[in-house]
Amino acid sequence: MKLQTLLSQLQNMKMNVNENPEILSIEMDSREVKEGSLFICISGYTVDGHDYAEQAVSRGAAAVLSEKPLSLPVPVIVVNNTKRAMALLADTFYGQPTHKLHLIGVTGTNGKTSTTHLIEKILQNSSQTTGLIGTMYIKIGDEQLSVKNTTPESLTLQKTFGMMVDKGVSHAIMEVSSHALHMGRVHGCDYDVAVFTNLSQDHLDYHQTMDSYRAAKGLLFSQLGNKFDQNKPKTAVLNGDDPASAEFMNMTAAHILTYGIDTECDVMAENIAMSPSGTSFDLVTSHGSEKVNMKLIGKFSIYNALAAAAASLASNVPLSVIVETLGDIEGVRGRFEVVDGGQDFSVIVDYAHTPDSLENVLSTVKQFVLGKTFVVVGCGGDRDRTKRKIMAQIAVKYADEPIFTSDNPRSEDPIAILNEMEDGVRGEYYHSIENREKAIYFAVANASPGDVILIAGKGHETYQQIGTQIFDFDDREVALKAIKERIR
């Protein structure tokens, strides 16, 4: 694409020359620049792309997009905000791929990963070719790619959508984080369905207040657009049991489809029955009612299933396909995942890293545990410190054997994090073991028949970050090793 054609989408820009080179790629990392690239200077938290503009030119950049004049031997385009411009240019360069996809975005504090995977499987079973973007990976059909952020930068996002279109994907599902919404990473994404799971405390290190956090989530629904198009209807799928949904309803002009358990909604679960082996309920919709028998456990799993069912109905999937798929699904890696090494007690690994998610999972465990409940839990460093006391209080409230340990301490002192957790439960009964592996071994060594050990916080993650170092660490593998050593 010619530079001038690409730039025709921008307003209020300044350019030092009128050259019109062919742009073969757009890059924001100077190390990825090659002959014919447009290099975009992004000012990040630790690195300023403007400092690497000369390096980009030396690697073959044909033009540079900047927020200030630069003396370079290639065209320099100056704009007020390179991140906003990048979203627009990426959308244009890759041919506005989301206009060619049925795009479903899922936001909320908890349940995003599970809900997107449920929707993916339902769509696949209705003969659609799917793509998925989320915390664990990017999937394009059967191909799996690694991902750095839950929701990538706009450039990576549009490039990924372009690849999906090229490979015949019809429906794309993605997790949409509050950070991404606030930073504008999803600008230009043409969503057909936006799903809200729930809202509880998280990321206050970034958003500062719950009001700001809620407002960031609401951007997904306001960005559904303000026009009615019968050929491409927009739908906001909202959790009717969560108070934040009332505000999101006011933010969008899209069709509203609510789901819930405790309040009257468009999609509901009634006659719920739970056991250690699964969950059953009547799925009640305007398309009819069907009995669902899931292998997934817990009330939070029902909410995820309802959100997925509502999003699928909004995507014109038959109710029969939804019910059949929900009955077949085994679960998502690191989400209430059972670790079975032949032991006579249960070990469950879950990603629960917020007060609400930890309480949900422990409440579910209490419904079927025959003996004592153990929980191994920590709090991440360089993240919301206000939830540390709350996480500890929930662990002590629901577990007979609460074990506080390290999560990903990052740049913080692990002992200092543990001290902040302990400040919330002084005088209560708990164990504090800094080393996460030793904490898991302690739980396994002390469990009796009928007990349940919940290892919370990291779920699918296969690493632990201590300081600037990244170590291999998988809760599931550590737990299985501890189990096998015990029963050997």
C-alpha positions as a Python dict, from the first residue, in 0.01 Angstrom:
ca = {
    (1, 'M'): (0, 0, 0),
    (2, 'K'): (131, 345, -91),
    (3, 'L'): (213, 573, 202),
    (4, 'Q'): (-14, 856, 85),
    (5, 'T'): (-305, 613, 44),
    (6, 'L'): (-251, 486, 396),
    (7, 'L'): (-219, 836, 541),
    (8, 'S'): (-539, 953, 371),
    (9, 'Q'): (-721, 806, 671),
    (10, 'L'): (-553, 1049, 913),
    (11, 'Q'): (-648, 1404, 1001),
    (12, 'N'): (-441, 1683, 1160),
    (13, 'M'): (-107, 1536, 1060),
    (14, 'K'): (213, 1708, 951),
    (15, 'M'): (456, 1557, 703),
    (16, 'N'): (804, 1684, 617),
    (17, 'V'): (807, 1564, 251),
    (18, 'N'): (561, 1454, -15),
    (19, 'E'): (727, 1125, -102),
    (20, 'N'): (506, 823, -158),
    (21, 'P'): (698, 500, -90),
    (22, 'E'): (538, 158, -90),
    (23, 'I'): (460, 44, 265),
    (24, 'L'): (508, -329, 301),
    (25, 'S'): (452, -359, 675),
    (26, 'I'): (374, -155, 987),
    (27, 'E'): (593, -204, 1293),
    (28, 'M'): (612, -57, 1645),
    (29, 'D'): (920, -257, 1745),
    (30, 'S'): (1237, -135, 1572),
    (31, 'R'): (1378, -488, 1585),
    (32, 'E'): (1096, -607, 1358),
    (33, 'V'): (1150, -336, 1095),
    (34, 'K'): (1250, -443, 745),
    (35, 'E'): (1271, -284, 402),
    (36, 'G'): (952, -90, 330),
    (37, 'S'): (821, -73, 687),
    (38, 'L'): (631, 217, 840),
    (39, 'F'): (779, 251, 1190),
    (40, 'I'): (547, 390, 1457),
    (41, 'C'): (708, 557, 1759),
    (42, 'I'): (516, 457, 2072),
    (43, 'S'): (595, 605, 2414),
    (44, 'G'): (565, 315, 2659),
    (45, 'Y'): (609, 280, 3033),
    (46, 'T'): (978, 189, 3008),
    (47, 'V'): (1077, 252, 2645),
    (48, 'D'): (1017, 546, 2412),
    (49, 'G'): (995, 441, 2047),
    (50, 'H'): (1118, 783, 1937),
    (51, 'D'): (1462, 685, 2067),
    (52, 'Y'): (1472, 398, 1818),
    (53, 'A'): (1362, 584, 1505),
    (54, 'E'): (1715, 611, 1364),
    (55, 'Q'): (1768, 240, 1422),
    (56, 'A'): (1441, 167, 1240),
    (57, 'V'): (1554, 373, 940),
    (58, 'S'): (1889, 193, 935),
    (59, 'R'): (1698, -135, 916),
    (60, 'G'): (1500, -19, 613),
    (61, 'A'): (1202, 181, 740),
    (62, 'A'): (1048, 374, 449),
    (63, 'A'): (867, 622, 677),
    (64, 'V'): (825, 708, 1045),
    (65, 'L'): (511, 807, 1238),
    (66, 'S'): (601, 1026, 1535),
    (67, 'E'): (460, 1262, 1797),
    (68, 'K'): (738, 1515, 1737),
    (69, 'P'): (957, 1631, 1445),
    (70, 'L'): (1256, 1405, 1379),
    (71, 'S'): (1552, 1469, 1151),
    (72, 'L'): (1555, 1155, 938),
    (73, 'P'): (1625, 1079, 568),
    (74, 'V'): (1274, 933, 521),
    (75, 'P'): (925, 1085, 544),
    (76, 'V'): (832, 1169, 904),
    (77, 'I'): (460, 1203, 977),
    (78, 'V'): (381, 1389, 1298),
    (79, 'V'): (52, 1329, 1481),
    (80, 'N'): (-74, 1417, 1827),
    (81, 'N'): (-116, 1058, 1941),
    (82, 'T'): (65, 774, 1766),
    (83, 'K'): (-133, 503, 1950),
    (84, 'R'): (-465, 637, 1823),
    (85, 'A'): (-322, 678, 1474),
    (86, 'M'): (-176, 325, 1485),
    (87, 'A'): (-520, 171, 1543),
    (88, 'L'): (-662, 352, 1240),
    (89, 'L'): (-365, 277, 1014),
    (90, 'A'): (-355, -90, 1116),
    (91, 'D'): (-726, -130, 1044),
    (92, 'T'): (-674, 25, 700),
    (93, 'F'): (-351, -158, 615),
    (94, 'Y'): (-500, -501, 691),
    (95, 'G'): (-820, -429, 498),
    (96, 'Q'): (-1057, -369, 789),
    (97, 'P'): (-1066, -741, 877),
    (98, 'T'): (-1322, -719, 1158),
    (99, 'H'): (-1578, -594, 905),
    (100, 'K'): (-1547, -940, 749),
    (101, 'L'): (-1576, -1136, 1075),
    (102, 'H'): (-1853, -1201, 1323),
    (103, 'L'): (-1666, -1061, 1624),
    (104, 'I'): (-1756, -1140, 1985),
    (105, 'G'): (-1582, -955, 2269),
    (106, 'V'): (-1599, -1072, 2632),
    (107, 'T'): (-1512, -843, 2923),
    (108, 'G'): (-1546, -867, 3299),
    (109, 'T'): (-1334, -934, 3607),
    (110, 'N'): (-1373, -1312, 3611),
    (111, 'G'): (-1481, -1579, 3365),
    (112, 'K'): (-1351, -1425, 3040),
    (113, 'T'): (-1127, -1718, 2947),
    (114, 'S'): (-1383, -1987, 3029),
    (115, 'T'): (-1664, -1800, 2853),
    (116, 'T'): (-1465, -1740, 2534),
    (117, 'H'): (-1367, -2108, 2520),
    (118, 'L'): (-1728, -2217, 2569),
    (119, 'I'): (-1840, -1985, 2288),
    (120, 'E'): (-1559, -2110, 2065),
    (121, 'K'): (-1665, -2472, 2111),
    (122, 'I'): (-2033, -2394, 2055),
    (123, 'L'): (-1956, -2209, 1731),
    (124, 'Q'): (-1730, -2490, 1611),
    (125, 'N'): (-2010, -2739, 1675),
    (126, 'S'): (-2239, -2523, 1464),
    (127, 'S'): (-1995, -2565, 1171),
    (128, 'Q'): (-1823, -2226, 1200),
    (129, 'T'): (-1450, -2170, 1154),
    (130, 'T'): (-1328, -1986, 1460),
    (131, 'G'): (-1045, -1769, 1587),
    (132, 'L'): (-976, -1691, 1952),
    (133, 'I'): (-768, -1426, 2129),
    (134, 'G'): (-717, -1438, 2504),
    (135, 'T'): (-506, -1479, 2814),
    (136, 'M'): (-374, -1822, 2724),
    (137, 'Y'): (-304, -1796, 2350),
    (138, 'I'): (-423, -1691, 2008),
    (139, 'K'): (-593, -1960, 1799),
    (140, 'I'): (-660, -1936, 1426),
    (141, 'G'): (-854, -2246, 1333),
    (142, 'D'): (-639, -2528, 1472),
    (143, 'E'): (-320, -2319, 1481),
    (144, 'Q'): (-209, -2190, 1820),
    (145, 'L'): (13, -1883, 1873),
    (146, 'S'): (162, -1731, 2187),
    (147, 'V'): (36, -1400, 2327),
    (148, 'K'): (192, -1139, 2559),
    (149, 'N'): (-123, -959, 2673),
    (150, 'T'): (-482, -1071, 2725),
    (151, 'T'): (-573, -818, 2456),
    (152, 'P'): (-282, -732, 2222),
    (153, 'E'): (-193, -384, 2094),
    (154, 'S'): (-408, -260, 1807),
    (155, 'L'): (-136, -333, 1549),
    (156, 'T'): (-99, -696, 1656),
    (157, 'L'): (-474, -728, 1691),
    (158, 'Q'): (-555, -611, 1338),
    (159, 'K'): (-272, -818, 1191),
    (160, 'T'): (-414, -1122, 1371),
    (161, 'F'): (-764, -1053, 1244),
    (162, 'G'): (-619, -1018, 894),
    (163, 'M'): (-460, -1362, 927),
    (164, 'M'): (-793, -1501, 1045),
    (165, 'V'): (-973, -1364, 739),
    (166, 'D'): (-700, -1501, 508),
    (167, 'K'): (-739, -1847, 665),
    (168, 'G'): (-1117, -1859, 630),
    (169, 'V'): (-1223, -1777, 985),
    (170, 'S'): (-1587, -1668, 1001),
    (171, 'H'): (-1627, -1605, 1377),
    (172, 'A'): (-1371, -1456, 1617),
    (173, 'I'): (-1401, -1452, 1995),
    (174, 'M'): (-1174, -1246, 2218),
    (175, 'E'): (-1115, -1150, 2577),
    (176, 'V'): (-1122, -772, 2616),
    (177, 'S'): (-935, -643, 2920),
    (178, 'S'): (-1006, -316, 3097),
    (179, 'H'): (-647, -208, 3026),
    (180, 'A'): (-697, -263, 2653),
    (181, 'L'): (-1024, -69, 2653),
    (182, 'H'): (-876, 223, 2846),
    (183, 'M'): (-562, 231, 2629),
    (184, 'G'): (-757, 218, 2302),
    (185, 'R'): (-611, -111, 2181),
    (186, 'V'): (-949, -221, 2043),
    (187, 'H'): (-1024, 103, 1857),
    (188, 'G'): (-1150, 6, 1512),
    (189, 'C'): (-1272, -341, 1612),
    (190, 'D'): (-1621, -389, 1471),
    (191, 'Y'): (-1787, -600, 1740),
    (192, 'D'): (-2112, -778, 1667),
    (193, 'V'): (-2165, -911, 2021),
    (194, 'A'): (-2022, -771, 2345),
    (195, 'V'): (-2047, -984, 2660),
    (196, 'F'): (-2019, -876, 3024),
    (197, 'T'): (-1941, -1147, 3281),
    (198, 'N'): (-1916, -966, 3617),
    (199, 'L'): (-1743, -684, 3804),
    (200, 'S'): (-1546, -712, 4127),
    (201, 'Q'): (-1225, -567, 4265),
    (202, 'D'): (-917, -603, 4047),
    (203, 'H'): (-656, -388, 3872),
    (204, 'L'): (-697, -94, 4111),
    (205, 'D'): (-321, -43, 4085),
    (206, 'Y'): (-399, 81, 3733),
    (207, 'H'): (-755, 217, 3747),
    (208, 'Q'): (-728, 355, 4104),
    (209, 'T'): (-1104, 339, 4176),
    (210, 'M'): (-1387, 94, 4110),
    (211, 'D'): (-1576, 371, 3929),
    (212, 'S'): (-1288, 411, 3682),
    (213, 'Y'): (-1255, 35, 3646),
    (214, 'R'): (-1628, -1, 3572),
    (215, 'A'): (-1614, 288, 3323),
    (216, 'A'): (-1330, 117, 3136),
    (217, 'K'): (-1533, -204, 3104),
    (218, 'G'): (-1830, 0, 2982),
    (219, 'L'): (-1631, 125, 2684),
    (220, 'L'): (-1684, -209, 2512),
    (221, 'F'): (-2060, -149, 2508),
    (222, 'S'): (-2049, 217, 2413),
    (223, 'Q'): (-1820, 123, 2123),
    (224, 'L'): (-2080, -110, 1975),
    (225, 'G'): (-2194, 198, 1786),
    (226, 'N'): (-2505, 410, 1768),
    (227, 'K'): (-2678, 296, 1452),
    (228, 'F'): (-2934, 25, 1386),
    (229, 'D'): (-2847, -207, 1098),
    (230, 'Q'): (-3080, -500, 1031),
    (231, 'N'): (-2813, -666, 817),
    (232, 'K'): (-2550, -648, 1093),
    (233, 'P'): (-2730, -618, 1429),
    (234, 'K'): (-2529, -547, 1743),
    (235, 'T'): (-2604, -716, 2075),
    (236, 'A'): (-2490, -642, 2430),
    (237, 'V'): (-2505, -957, 2643),
    (238, 'L'): (-2525, -851, 3008),
    (239, 'N'): (-2524, -1030, 3343),
    (240, 'G'): (-2860, -932, 3489),
    (241, 'D'): (-2748, -1032, 3839),
    (242, 'D'): (-2460, -782, 3840),
    (243, 'P'): (-2547, -419, 3928),
    (244, 'A'): (-2296, -283, 3675),
    (245, 'S'): (-2515, -408, 3390),
    (246, 'A'): (-2769, -131, 3452),
    (247, 'E'): (-2502, 127, 3375),
    (248, 'F'): (-2382, -60, 3068),
    (249, 'M'): (-2739, -70, 2934),
    (250, 'N'): (-2738, 310, 2935),
    (251, 'M'): (-2405, 317, 2753),
    (252, 'T'): (-2516, 127, 2444),
    (253, 'A'): (-2770, 161, 2165),
    (254, 'A'): (-2734, -209, 2080),
    (255, 'H'): (-2993, -480, 2138),
    (256, 'I'): (-2984, -603, 2498),
    (257, 'L'): (-2983, -971, 2592),
    (258, 'T'): (-2963, -1043, 2965),
    (259, 'Y'): (-2875, -1364, 3146),
    (260, 'G'): (-2890, -1459, 3511),
    (261, 'I'): (-2992, -1687, 3792),
    (262, 'D'): (-3137, -1470, 4068),
    (263, 'T'): (-3325, -1206, 3866),
    (264, 'E'): (-3568, -1227, 3574),
    (265, 'C'): (-3359, -1233, 3255),
    (266, 'D'): (-3386, -1328, 2887),
    (267, 'V'): (-3165, -1634, 2938),
    (268, 'M'): (-3188, -1810, 3275),
    (269, 'A'): (-3081, -2116, 3471),
    (270, 'E'): (-3357, -2275, 3676),
    (271, 'N'): (-3386, -2594, 3884),
    (272, 'I'): (-3011, -2600, 3950),
    (273, 'A'): (-2854, -2914, 4097),
    (274, 'M'): (-2481, -2944, 4177),
    (275, 'S'): (-2265, -3241, 4271),
    (276, 'P'): (-1891, -3318, 4285),
    (277, 'S'): (-1918, -3463, 3935),
    (278, 'G'): (-2108, -3186, 3760),
    (279, 'T'): (-2397, -2943, 3738),
    (280, 'S'): (-2745, -2961, 3588),
    (281, 'F'): (-3004, -2691, 3524),
    (282, 'D'): (-3288, -2593, 3295),
    (283, 'L'): (-3171, -2344, 3034),
    (284, 'V'): (-3471, -2114, 2983),
    (285, 'T'): (-3471, -1888, 2674),
    (286, 'S'): (-3712, -1725, 2432),
    (287, 'H'): (-3614, -2005, 2192),
    (288, 'G'): (-3739, -2270, 2434),
    (289, 'S'): (-3615, -2452, 2742),
    (290, 'E'): (-3373, -2745, 2758),
    (291, 'K'): (-3210, -2948, 3035),
    (292, 'V'): (-2832, -2895, 3055),
    (293, 'N'): (-2608, -3155, 3219),
    (294, 'M'): (-2254, -3016, 3248),
    (295, 'K'): (-1931, -3172, 3369),
    (296, 'L'): (-1834, -2825, 3494),
    (297, 'I'): (-1885, -2751, 3863),
    (298, 'G'): (-2005, -2447, 4056),
    (299, 'K'): (-2234, -2147, 4030),
    (300, 'F'): (-1965, -1948, 3852),
    (301, 'S'): (-1958, -2218, 3582),
    (302, 'I'): (-2333, -2175, 3535),
    (303, 'Y'): (-2285, -1801, 3483),
    (304, 'N'): (-2012, -1870, 3225),
    (305, 'A'): (-2241, -2117, 3050),
    (306, 'L'): (-2530, -1869, 3047),
    (307, 'A'): (-2308, -1593, 2906),
    (308, 'A'): (-2183, -1830, 2634),
    (309, 'A'): (-2537, -1947, 2557),
    (310, 'A'): (-2668, -1591, 2527),
    (311, 'A'): (-2378, -1484, 2303),
    (312, 'S'): (-2435, -1790, 2087),
    (313, 'L'): (-2808, -1722, 2057),
    (314, 'A'): (-2721, -1365, 1953),
    (315, 'S'): (-2497, -1526, 1689),
    (316, 'N'): (-2787, -1735, 1554),
    (317, 'V'): (-2670, -2071, 1689),
    (318, 'P'): (-2955, -2322, 1745),
    (319, 'L'): (-3041, -2392, 2107),
    (320, 'S'): (-2994, -2765, 2054),
    (321, 'V'): (-2629, -2714, 1953),
    (322, 'I'): (-2568, -2495, 2259),
    (323, 'V'): (-2715, -2752, 2500),
    (324, 'E'): (-2528, -3044, 2344),
    (325, 'T'): (-2197, -2856, 2354),
    (326, 'L'): (-2236, -2747, 2716),
    (327, 'G'): (-2294, -3109, 2806),
    (328, 'D'): (-1978, -3228, 2629),
    (329, 'I'): (-1728, -2963, 2740),
    (330, 'E'): (-1455, -3083, 2978),
    (331, 'G'): (-1335, -2745, 3099),
    (332, 'V'): (-1047, -2505, 3036),
    (333, 'R'): (-687, -2558, 3137),
    (334, 'G'): (-613, -2406, 3477),
    (335, 'R'): (-978, -2331, 3551),
    (336, 'F'): (-1102, -2560, 3831),
    (337, 'E'): (-874, -2825, 3686),
    (338, 'V'): (-846, -3150, 3878),
    (339, 'V'): (-497, -3297, 3933),
    (340, 'D'): (-531, -3674, 3966),
    (341, 'G'): (-230, -3880, 4068),
    (342, 'G'): (-431, -4165, 4218),
    (343, 'Q'): (-457, -4000, 4560),
    (344, 'D'): (-753, -4034, 4799),
    (345, 'F'): (-802, -3658, 4832),
    (346, 'S'): (-880, -3393, 4568),
    (347, 'V'): (-638, -3137, 4425),
    (348, 'I'): (-777, -2853, 4214),
    (349, 'V'): (-579, -2582, 4032),
    (350, 'D'): (-760, -2259, 3952),
    (351, 'Y'): (-668, -1916, 3816),
    (352, 'A'): (-865, -1740, 4094),
    (353, 'H'): (-657, -1429, 4168),
    (354, 'T'): (-924, -1179, 4274),
    (355, 'P'): (-1128, -1173, 4596),
    (356, 'D'): (-1450, -1251, 4411),
    (357, 'S'): (-1308, -1541, 4209),
    (358, 'L'): (-1136, -1691, 4514),
    (359, 'E'): (-1459, -1674, 4713),
    (360, 'N'): (-1654, -1829, 4423),
    (361, 'V'): (-1417, -2122, 4391),
    (362, 'L'): (-1387, -2186, 4766),
    (363, 'S'): (-1766, -2167, 4802),
    (364, 'T'): (-1795, -2432, 4532),
    (365, 'V'): (-1541, -2655, 4706),
    (366, 'K'): (-1736, -2629, 5034),
    (367, 'Q'): (-2043, -2769, 4859),
    (368, 'F'): (-1884, -3110, 4800),
    (369, 'V'): (-1582, -3147, 5028),
    (370, 'L'): (-1612, -3441, 5269),
    (371, 'G'): (-1314, -3354, 5486),
    (372, 'K'): (-1105, -3040, 5529),
    (373, 'T'): (-1045, -2764, 5274),
    (374, 'F'): (-689, -2652, 5206),
    (375, 'V'): (-612, -2343, 4999),
    (376, 'V'): (-268, -2243, 4874),
    (377, 'V'): (-286, -1877, 4772),
    (378, 'G'): (-68, -1572, 4722),
    (379, 'C'): (-90, -1225, 4572),
    (380, 'G'): (107, -1089, 4278),
    (381, 'G'): (369, -819, 4320),
    (382, 'D'): (344, -480, 4149),
    (383, 'R'): (-33, -519, 4140),
    (384, 'D'): (-333, -399, 4341),
    (385, 'R'): (-214, -408, 4703),
    (386, 'T'): (-558, -334, 4851),
    (387, 'K'): (-686, -683, 4771),
    (388, 'R'): (-413, -866, 4966),
    (389, 'K'): (-583, -843, 5306),
    (390, 'I'): (-917, -931, 5145),
    (391, 'M'): (-774, -1241, 4974),
    (392, 'A'): (-630, -1357, 5307),
    (393, 'Q'): (-960, -1296, 5486),
    (394, 'I'): (-1150, -1501, 5227),
    (395, 'A'): (-896, -1785, 5252),
    (396, 'V'): (-929, -1793, 5632),
    (397, 'K'): (-1308, -1771, 5616),
    (398, 'Y'): (-1361, -2064, 5378),
    (399, 'A'): (-1059, -2293, 5432),
    (400, 'D'): (-974, -2509, 5728),
    (401, 'E'): (-607, -2495, 5629),
    (402, 'P'): (-522, -2160, 5465),
    (403, 'I'): (-165, -2152, 5333),
    (404, 'F'): (-27, -1815, 5221),
    (405, 'T'): (260, -1825, 4974),
    (406, 'S'): (422, -1642, 4682),
    (407, 'D'): (245, -1589, 4351),
    (408, 'N'): (449, -1379, 4105),
    (409, 'P'): (623, -1135, 4342),
    (410, 'R'): (794, -955, 4053),
    (411, 'S'): (995, -660, 4187),
    (412, 'E'): (845, -676, 4537),
    (413, 'D'): (983, -860, 4839),
    (414, 'P'): (779, -1184, 4873),
    (415, 'I'): (792, -1158, 5252),
    (416, 'A'): (652, -805, 5240),
    (417, 'I'): (358, -928, 5030),
    (418, 'L'): (292, -1208, 5277),
    (419, 'N'): (306, -960, 5563),
    (420, 'E'): (37, -749, 5396),
    (421, 'M'): (-183, -1057, 5354),
    (422, 'E'): (-129, -1151, 5719),
    (423, 'D'): (-222, -799, 5833),
    (424, 'G'): (-580, -882, 5735),
    (425, 'V'): (-603, -1194, 5954),
    (426, 'R'): (-393, -1130, 6264),
    (427, 'G'): (-498, -1368, 6541),
    (428, 'E'): (-652, -1615, 6293),
    (429, 'Y'): (-523, -1964, 6208),
    (430, 'Y'): (-312, -1990, 5891),
    (431, 'H'): (22, -2107, 5756),
    (432, 'S'): (270, -1880, 5580),
    (433, 'I'): (524, -2049, 5351),
    (434, 'E'): (712, -1816, 5115),
    (435, 'N'): (831, -2083, 4871),
    (436, 'R'): (535, -2182, 4652),
    (437, 'E'): (665, -2532, 4580),
    (438, 'K'): (712, -2600, 4953),
    (439, 'A'): (362, -2464, 5021),
    (440, 'I'): (209, -2707, 4770),
    (441, 'Y'): (415, -2996, 4911),
    (442, 'F'): (301, -2902, 5263),
    (443, 'A'): (-66, -2918, 5159),
    (444, 'V'): (-25, -3252, 4982),
    (445, 'A'): (172, -3400, 5275),
    (446, 'N'): (-96, -3304, 5527),
    (447, 'A'): (-413, -3389, 5334),
    (448, 'S'): (-631, -3680, 5448),
    (449, 'P'): (-889, -3890, 5256),
    (450, 'G'): (-1186, -3674, 5153),
    (451, 'D'): (-996, -3345, 5183),
    (452, 'V'): (-975, -3092, 4899),
    (453, 'I'): (-667, -2884, 4817),
    (454, 'L'): (-727, -2572, 4609),
    (455, 'I'): (-413, -2421, 4456),
    (456, 'A'): (-521, -2073, 4352),
    (457, 'G'): (-391, -1778, 4157),
    (458, 'K'): (-181, -1905, 3866),
    (459, 'G'): (-400, -2160, 3689),
    (460, 'H'): (-267, -2221, 3339),
    (461, 'E'): (55, -2024, 3394),
    (462, 'T'): (377, -2221, 3351),
    (463, 'Y'): (613, -1970, 3508),
    (464, 'Q'): (685, -1774, 3822),
    (465, 'Q'): (837, -1426, 3810),
    (466, 'I'): (1068, -1341, 4100),
    (467, 'G'): (1249, -1010, 4057),
    (468, 'T'): (1343, -983, 3691),
    (469, 'Q'): (1385, -1359, 3649),
    (470, 'I'): (1129, -1595, 3499),
    (471, 'F'): (1136, -1951, 3633),
    (472, 'D'): (954, -2258, 3499),
    (473, 'F'): (670, -2328, 3741),
    (474, 'D'): (344, -2510, 3679),
    (475, 'D'): (112, -2563, 3978),
    (476, 'R'): (-30, -2875, 3816),
    (477, 'E'): (311, -3035, 3760),
    (478, 'V'): (435, -2947, 4108),
    (479, 'A'): (118, -3085, 4268),
    (480, 'L'): (134, -3407, 4065),
    (481, 'K'): (500, -3456, 4158),
    (482, 'A'): (417, -3403, 4527),
    (483, 'I'): (128, -3651, 4506),
    (484, 'K'): (337, -3920, 4338),
    (485, 'E'): (618, -3879, 4590),
    (486, 'R'): (368, -3914, 4875),
    (487, 'I'): (192, -4226, 4750),
    (488, 'R'): (502, -4394, 4607),
}
